[in-house]
CSV table of C-alpha atoms and ligand atoms in Angstrom, one decimal:
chain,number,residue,atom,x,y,z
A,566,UNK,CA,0.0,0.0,0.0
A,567,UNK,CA,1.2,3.4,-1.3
A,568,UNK,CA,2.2,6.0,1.5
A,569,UNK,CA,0.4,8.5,0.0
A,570,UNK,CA,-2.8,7.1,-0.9
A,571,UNK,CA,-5.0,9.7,0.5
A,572,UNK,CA,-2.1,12.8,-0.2
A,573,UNK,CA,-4.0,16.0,-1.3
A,574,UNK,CA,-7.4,14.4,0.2
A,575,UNK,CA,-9.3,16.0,3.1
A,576,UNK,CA,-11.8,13.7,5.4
A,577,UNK,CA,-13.8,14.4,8.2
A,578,UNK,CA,-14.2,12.2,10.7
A,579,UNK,CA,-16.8,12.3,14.4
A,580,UNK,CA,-15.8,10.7,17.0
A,581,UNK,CA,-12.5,11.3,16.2
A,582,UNK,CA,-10.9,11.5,19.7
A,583,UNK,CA,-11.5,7.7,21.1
A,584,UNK,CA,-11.4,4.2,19.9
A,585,UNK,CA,-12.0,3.1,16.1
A,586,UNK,CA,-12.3,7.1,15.5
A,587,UNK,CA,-8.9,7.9,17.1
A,588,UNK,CA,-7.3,4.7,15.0
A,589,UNK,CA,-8.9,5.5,11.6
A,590,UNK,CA,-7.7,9.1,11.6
A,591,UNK,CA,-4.5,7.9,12.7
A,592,UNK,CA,-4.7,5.3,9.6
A,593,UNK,CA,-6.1,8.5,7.3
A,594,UNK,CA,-3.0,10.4,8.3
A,595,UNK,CA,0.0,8.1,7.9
A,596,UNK,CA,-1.6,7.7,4.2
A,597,UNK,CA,-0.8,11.6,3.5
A,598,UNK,CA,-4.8,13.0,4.2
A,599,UNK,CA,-5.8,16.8,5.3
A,600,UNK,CA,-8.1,16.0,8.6
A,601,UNK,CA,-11.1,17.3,10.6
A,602,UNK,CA,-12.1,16.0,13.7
A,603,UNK,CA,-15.0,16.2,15.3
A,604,UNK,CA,-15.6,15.1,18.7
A,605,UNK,CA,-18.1,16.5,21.8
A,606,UNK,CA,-15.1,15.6,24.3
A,607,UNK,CA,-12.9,18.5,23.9
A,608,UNK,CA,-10.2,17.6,26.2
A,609,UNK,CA,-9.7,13.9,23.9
A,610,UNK,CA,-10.4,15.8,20.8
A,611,UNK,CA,-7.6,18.6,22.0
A,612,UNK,CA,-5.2,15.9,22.5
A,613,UNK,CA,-5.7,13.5,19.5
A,614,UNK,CA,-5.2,16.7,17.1
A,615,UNK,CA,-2.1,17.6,19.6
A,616,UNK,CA,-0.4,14.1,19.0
A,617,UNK,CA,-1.3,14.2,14.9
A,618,UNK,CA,0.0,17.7,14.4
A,619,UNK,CA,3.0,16.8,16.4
A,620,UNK,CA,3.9,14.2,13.7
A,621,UNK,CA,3.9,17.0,11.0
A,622,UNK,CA,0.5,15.8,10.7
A,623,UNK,CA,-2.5,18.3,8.3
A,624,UNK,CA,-5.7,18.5,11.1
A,625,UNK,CA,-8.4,20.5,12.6
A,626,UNK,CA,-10.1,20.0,15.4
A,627,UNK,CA,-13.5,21.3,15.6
A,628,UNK,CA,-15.4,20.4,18.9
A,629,UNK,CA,-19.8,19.4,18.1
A,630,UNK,CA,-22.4,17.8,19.4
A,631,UNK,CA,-23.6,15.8,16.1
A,632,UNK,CA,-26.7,15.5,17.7
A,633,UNK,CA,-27.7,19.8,17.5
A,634,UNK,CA,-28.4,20.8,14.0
A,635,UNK,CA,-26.8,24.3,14.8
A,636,UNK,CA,-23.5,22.9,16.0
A,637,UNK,CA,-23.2,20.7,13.4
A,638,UNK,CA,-24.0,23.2,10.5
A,639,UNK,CA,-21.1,25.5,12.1
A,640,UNK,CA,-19.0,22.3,11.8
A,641,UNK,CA,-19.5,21.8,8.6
A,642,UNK,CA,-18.5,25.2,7.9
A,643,UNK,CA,-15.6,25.6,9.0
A,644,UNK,CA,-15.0,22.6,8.4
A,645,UNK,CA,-14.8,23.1,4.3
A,646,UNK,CA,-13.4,26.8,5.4
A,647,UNK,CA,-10.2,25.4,6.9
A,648,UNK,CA,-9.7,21.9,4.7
A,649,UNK,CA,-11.1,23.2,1.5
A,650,UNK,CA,-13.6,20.4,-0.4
A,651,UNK,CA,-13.8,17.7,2.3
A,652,UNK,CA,-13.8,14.3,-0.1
A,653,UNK,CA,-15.0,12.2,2.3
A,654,UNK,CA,-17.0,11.8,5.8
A,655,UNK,CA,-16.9,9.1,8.2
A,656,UNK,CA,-20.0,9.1,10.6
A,657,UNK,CA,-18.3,7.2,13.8
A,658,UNK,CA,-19.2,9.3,17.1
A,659,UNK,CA,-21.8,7.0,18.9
A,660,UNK,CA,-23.1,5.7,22.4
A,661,UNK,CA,-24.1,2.6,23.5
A,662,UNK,CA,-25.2,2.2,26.9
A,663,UNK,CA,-26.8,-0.7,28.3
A,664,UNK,CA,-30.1,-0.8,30.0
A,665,UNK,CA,-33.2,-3.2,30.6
A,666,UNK,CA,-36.0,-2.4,28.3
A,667,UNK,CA,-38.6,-2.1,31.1
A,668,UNK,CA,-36.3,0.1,33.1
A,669,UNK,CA,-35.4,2.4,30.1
A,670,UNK,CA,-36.2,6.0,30.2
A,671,UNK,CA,-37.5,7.8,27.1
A,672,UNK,CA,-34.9,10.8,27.7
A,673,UNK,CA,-31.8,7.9,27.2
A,674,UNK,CA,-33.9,6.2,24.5
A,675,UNK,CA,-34.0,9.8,22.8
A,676,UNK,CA,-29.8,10.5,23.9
A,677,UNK,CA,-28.9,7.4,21.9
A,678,UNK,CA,-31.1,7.9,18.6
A,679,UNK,CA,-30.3,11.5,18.7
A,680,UNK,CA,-26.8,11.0,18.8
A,681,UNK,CA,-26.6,7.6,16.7
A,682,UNK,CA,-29.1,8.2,13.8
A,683,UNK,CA,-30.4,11.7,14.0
A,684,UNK,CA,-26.5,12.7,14.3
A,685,UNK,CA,-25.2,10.8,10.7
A,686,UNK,CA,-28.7,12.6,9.1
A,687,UNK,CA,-27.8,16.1,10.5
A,688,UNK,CA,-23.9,15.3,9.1
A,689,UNK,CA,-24.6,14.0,6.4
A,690,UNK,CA,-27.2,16.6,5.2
A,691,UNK,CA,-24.6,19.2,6.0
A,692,UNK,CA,-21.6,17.9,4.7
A,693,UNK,CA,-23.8,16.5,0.9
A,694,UNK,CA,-25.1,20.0,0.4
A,695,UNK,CA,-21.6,21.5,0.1
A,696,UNK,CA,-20.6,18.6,-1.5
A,697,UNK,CA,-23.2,18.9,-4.1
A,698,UNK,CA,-21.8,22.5,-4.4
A,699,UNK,CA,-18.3,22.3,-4.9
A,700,UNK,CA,-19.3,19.5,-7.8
A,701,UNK,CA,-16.3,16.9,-6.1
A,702,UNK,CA,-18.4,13.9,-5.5
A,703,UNK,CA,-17.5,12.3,-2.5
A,704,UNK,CA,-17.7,9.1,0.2
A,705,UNK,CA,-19.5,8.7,3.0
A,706,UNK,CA,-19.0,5.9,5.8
A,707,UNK,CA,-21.4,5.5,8.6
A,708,UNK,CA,-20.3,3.3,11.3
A,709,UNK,CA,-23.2,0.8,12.0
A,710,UNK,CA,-23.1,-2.7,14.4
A,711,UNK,CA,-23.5,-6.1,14.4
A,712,UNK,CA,-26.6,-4.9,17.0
A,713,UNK,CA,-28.6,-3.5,14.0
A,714,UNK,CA,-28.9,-7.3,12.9
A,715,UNK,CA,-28.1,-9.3,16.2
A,716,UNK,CA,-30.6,-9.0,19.5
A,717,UNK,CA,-29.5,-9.0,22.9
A,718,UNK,CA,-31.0,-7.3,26.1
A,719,UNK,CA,-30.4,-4.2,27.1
A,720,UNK,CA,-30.0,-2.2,23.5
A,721,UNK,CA,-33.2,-2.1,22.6
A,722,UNK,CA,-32.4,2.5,21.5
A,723,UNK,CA,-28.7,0.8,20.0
A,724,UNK,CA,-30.2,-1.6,17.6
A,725,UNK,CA,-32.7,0.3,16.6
A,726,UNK,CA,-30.6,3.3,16.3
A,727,UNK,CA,-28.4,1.3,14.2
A,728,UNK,CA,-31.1,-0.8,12.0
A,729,UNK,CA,-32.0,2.6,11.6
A,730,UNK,CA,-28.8,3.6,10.0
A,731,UNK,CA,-28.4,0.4,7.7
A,732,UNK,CA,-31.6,1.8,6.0
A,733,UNK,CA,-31.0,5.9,6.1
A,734,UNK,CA,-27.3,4.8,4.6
A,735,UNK,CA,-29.1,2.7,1.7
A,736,UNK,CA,-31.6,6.0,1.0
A,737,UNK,CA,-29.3,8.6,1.4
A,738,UNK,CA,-27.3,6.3,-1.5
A,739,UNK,CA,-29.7,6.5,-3.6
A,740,UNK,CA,-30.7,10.1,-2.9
A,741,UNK,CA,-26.7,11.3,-3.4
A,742,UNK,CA,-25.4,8.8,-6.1
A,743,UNK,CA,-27.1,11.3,-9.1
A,744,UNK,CA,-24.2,13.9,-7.4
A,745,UNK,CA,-21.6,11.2,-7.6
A,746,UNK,CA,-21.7,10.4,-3.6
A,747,UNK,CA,-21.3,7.3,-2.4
A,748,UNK,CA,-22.8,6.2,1.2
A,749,UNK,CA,-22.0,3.1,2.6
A,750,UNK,CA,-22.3,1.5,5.9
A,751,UNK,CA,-19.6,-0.7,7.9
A,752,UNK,CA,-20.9,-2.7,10.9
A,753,UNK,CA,-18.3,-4.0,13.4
A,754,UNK,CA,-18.7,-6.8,15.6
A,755,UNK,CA,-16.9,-7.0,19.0
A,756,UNK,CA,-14.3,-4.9,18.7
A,757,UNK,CA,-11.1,-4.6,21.3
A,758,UNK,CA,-11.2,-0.8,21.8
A,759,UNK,CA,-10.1,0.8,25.8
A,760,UNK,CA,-13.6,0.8,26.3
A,761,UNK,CA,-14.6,-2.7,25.4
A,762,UNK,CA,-11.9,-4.3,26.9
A,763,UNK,CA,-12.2,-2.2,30.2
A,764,UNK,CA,-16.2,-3.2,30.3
A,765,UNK,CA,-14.6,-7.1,29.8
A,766,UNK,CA,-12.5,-7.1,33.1
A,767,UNK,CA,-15.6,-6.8,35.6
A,768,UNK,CA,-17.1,-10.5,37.0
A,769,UNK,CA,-20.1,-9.3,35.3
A,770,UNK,CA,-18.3,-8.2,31.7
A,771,UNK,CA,-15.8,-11.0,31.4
A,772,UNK,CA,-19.0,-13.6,31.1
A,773,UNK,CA,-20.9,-11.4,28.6
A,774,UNK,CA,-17.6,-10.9,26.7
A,775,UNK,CA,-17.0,-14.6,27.0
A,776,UNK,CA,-20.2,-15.5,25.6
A,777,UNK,CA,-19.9,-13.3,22.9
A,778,UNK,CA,-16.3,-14.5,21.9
A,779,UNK,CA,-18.0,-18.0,22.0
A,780,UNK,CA,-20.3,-16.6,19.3
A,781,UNK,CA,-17.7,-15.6,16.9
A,782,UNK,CA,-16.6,-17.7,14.3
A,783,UNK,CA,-12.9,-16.2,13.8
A,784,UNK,CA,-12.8,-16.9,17.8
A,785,UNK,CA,-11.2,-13.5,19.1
A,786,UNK,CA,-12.7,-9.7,19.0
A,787,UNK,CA,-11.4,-7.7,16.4
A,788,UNK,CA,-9.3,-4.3,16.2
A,789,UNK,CA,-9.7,-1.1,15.2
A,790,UNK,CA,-7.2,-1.1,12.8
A,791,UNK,CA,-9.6,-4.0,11.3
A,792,UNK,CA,-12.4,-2.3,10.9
A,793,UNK,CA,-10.8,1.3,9.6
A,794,UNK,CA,-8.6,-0.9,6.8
A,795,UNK,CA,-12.6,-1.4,5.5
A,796,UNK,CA,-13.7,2.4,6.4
A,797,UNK,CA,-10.2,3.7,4.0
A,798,UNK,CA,-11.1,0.6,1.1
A,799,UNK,CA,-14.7,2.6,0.9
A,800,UNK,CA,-13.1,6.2,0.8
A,801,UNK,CA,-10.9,4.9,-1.2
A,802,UNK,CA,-11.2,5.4,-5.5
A,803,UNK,CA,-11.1,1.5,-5.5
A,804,UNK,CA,-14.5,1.2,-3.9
A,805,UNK,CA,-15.9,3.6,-6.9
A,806,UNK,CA,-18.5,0.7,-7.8
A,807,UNK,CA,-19.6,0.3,-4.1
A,808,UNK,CA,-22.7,2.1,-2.9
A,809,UNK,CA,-25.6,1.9,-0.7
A,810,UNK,CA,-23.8,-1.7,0.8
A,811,UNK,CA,-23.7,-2.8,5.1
A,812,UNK,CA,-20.2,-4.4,5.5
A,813,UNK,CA,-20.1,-6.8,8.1
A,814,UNK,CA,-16.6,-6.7,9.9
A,815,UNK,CA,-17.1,-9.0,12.7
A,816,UNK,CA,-15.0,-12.5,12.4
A,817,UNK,CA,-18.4,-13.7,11.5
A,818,UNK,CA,-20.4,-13.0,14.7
A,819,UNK,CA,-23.7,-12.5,12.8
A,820,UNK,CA,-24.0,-15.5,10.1
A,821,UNK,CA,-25.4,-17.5,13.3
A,822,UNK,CA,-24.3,-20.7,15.2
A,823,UNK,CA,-20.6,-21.4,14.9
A,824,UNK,CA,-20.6,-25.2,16.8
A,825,UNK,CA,-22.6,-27.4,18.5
B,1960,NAD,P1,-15.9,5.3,21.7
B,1960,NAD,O1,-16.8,5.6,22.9
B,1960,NAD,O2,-14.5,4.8,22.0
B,1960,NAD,O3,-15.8,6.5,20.7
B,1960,NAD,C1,-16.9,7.2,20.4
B,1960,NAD,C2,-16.6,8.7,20.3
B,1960,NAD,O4,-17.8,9.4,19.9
B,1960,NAD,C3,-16.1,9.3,21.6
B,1960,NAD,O5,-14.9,10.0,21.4
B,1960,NAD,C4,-17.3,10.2,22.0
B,1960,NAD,O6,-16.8,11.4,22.7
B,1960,NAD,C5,-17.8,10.6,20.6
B,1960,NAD,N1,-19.2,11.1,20.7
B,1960,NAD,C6,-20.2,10.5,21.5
B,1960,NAD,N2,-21.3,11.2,21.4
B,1960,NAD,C7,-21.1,12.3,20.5
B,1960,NAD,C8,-21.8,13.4,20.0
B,1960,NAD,N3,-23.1,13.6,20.4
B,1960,NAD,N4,-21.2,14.2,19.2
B,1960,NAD,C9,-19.9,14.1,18.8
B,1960,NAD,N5,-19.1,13.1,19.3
B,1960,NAD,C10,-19.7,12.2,20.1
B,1960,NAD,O7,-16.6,4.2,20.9
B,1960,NAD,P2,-16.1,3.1,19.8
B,1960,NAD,O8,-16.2,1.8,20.4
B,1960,NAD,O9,-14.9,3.5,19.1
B,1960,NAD,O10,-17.3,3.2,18.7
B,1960,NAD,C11,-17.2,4.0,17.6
B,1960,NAD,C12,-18.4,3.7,16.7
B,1960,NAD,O11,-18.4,2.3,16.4
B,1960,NAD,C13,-19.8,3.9,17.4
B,1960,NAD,O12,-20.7,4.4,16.4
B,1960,NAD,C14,-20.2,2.5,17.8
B,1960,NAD,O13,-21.6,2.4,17.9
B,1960,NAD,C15,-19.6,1.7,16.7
B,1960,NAD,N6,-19.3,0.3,17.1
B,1960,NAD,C16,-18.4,-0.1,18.1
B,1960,NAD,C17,-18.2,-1.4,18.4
B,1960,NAD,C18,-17.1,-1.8,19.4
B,1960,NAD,O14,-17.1,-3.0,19.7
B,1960,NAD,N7,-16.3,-0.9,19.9
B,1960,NAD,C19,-18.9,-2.4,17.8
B,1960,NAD,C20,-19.9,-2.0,16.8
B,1960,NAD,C21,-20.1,-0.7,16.5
């Protein structure tokens, strides 16, 4: 793989500033891209654009909440102010807590489809419209999940959220492709970010992430490296015949029962 496969490129990526966000716009970089991150915790965000610039790194950091429609259209402002035509966004800021779905409240049911499907829609929108304006076509990711095709309890607001993103990525394909936009979705399995593997040390996490693991076919989580190699294939010029598609990236976890 060329060094400088994304050199003269500029992306924008939420949820930048943690886990598979933090990887993939390290990935983006080494392979010669401009950057925007976008991130609502502004002490990560701060120091993930510290460490890339430090490196000789091209990146902005631009602190939103993807779920405000007003935050996010100043985003995407300055975002094509400071990077010029942004080729490509990458819809990865998400939440997933876990809760009982008789115990769930409607404001954390609202927090997680705000921030999980209403976010990518209000991005998306944003980011298409200029886009569509400066005529360069472009690529869209959205980061979906294995939950959007796999039921468990306690994410009743995460799958749906993300089910719901499987189908706004295959009508916002259609909607865009006249522009020459591509959308695609990529839906990791269990993936070994901090924050998975720091849930999986608890009594309580180390059986659900046992089970799990038990589940997968390839027999181990994956990494984020994985699952951004598929995120750059779909920015990528190579992908130019992909669109409207949900990539599974999870060792196999959703085809269904790996043993008896
Ligand atoms: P993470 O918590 O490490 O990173 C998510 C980032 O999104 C954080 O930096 C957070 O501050 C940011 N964020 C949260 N709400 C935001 C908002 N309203 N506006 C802007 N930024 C916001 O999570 P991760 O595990 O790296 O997950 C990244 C994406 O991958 C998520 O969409 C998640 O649903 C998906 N995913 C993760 C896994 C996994 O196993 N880790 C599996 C399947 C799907």
């Amino acid at each position: 793989m060329e060094v400088s496969r994304f050199s003269g490129q500029a992306f924008l990526i939420t949820g930048a500033a943690s886990g598979i966000g933090r990887v993939l716009v390290e990935m983006l970089a080494e392979h010669g891209a401009a950057l925007v991150l976008c991130d609502v915790d502004t002490e990560r965000l701060e120091a993930t654009r510290r460490a890339l610039a430090e490196t000789g790194r091209r990146v902005h950091a631009i602190a939103a909440d993807v779920s405000s429609p007003d935050q996010v259209e100043r985003m995407a402002a300055e975002a094509f102010r400071v990077a010029g035509p942004i080729g490509g966004l990458v819809n990865c800021a998400g939440i997933y807590p876990v809760t009982p779905l008789l115990e769930m409240a409607a404001e954390e049911w609202d927090r997680v489809l705000n921030t999980n499907l209403k976010g990518p829609f209000l991005v998306t929108q944003a980011v298409a419209r200029r886009m569509i304006e400066a005529r360069s076509g472009g690529s869209i990711v959205n980061i979906s999940s294995s939950a959007s095709r796999l039921a468990r309890p306690g994410i009743a607001h995460y799958g749906a959220s993300k089910a719901g993103l499987n189908q706004l990525t295959a009508v916002m394909a259609v909607e865009l492709a006249p522009h020459g936009i591509r959308v695609n979705a990529v839906a990791p399995g269990l993936i070994g970010t901090d924050r998975v593997l720091a849930a999986a040390r608890g009594p309580a996490g180390e059986a659900e992430h046992a089970t799990k693991r038990a589940r997968i076919p390839l027999g181990r989580e994956g990494t984020p490296a994985e699952v951004a190699d598929l995120v750059l294939f779909l920015l990528s010029p190579e992908a130019s015949y992909c669109t409207g598609g949900v990539y599974a990236v999870d060792g196999g976890f959703t085809l269904g029962i790996p043993r008896y």
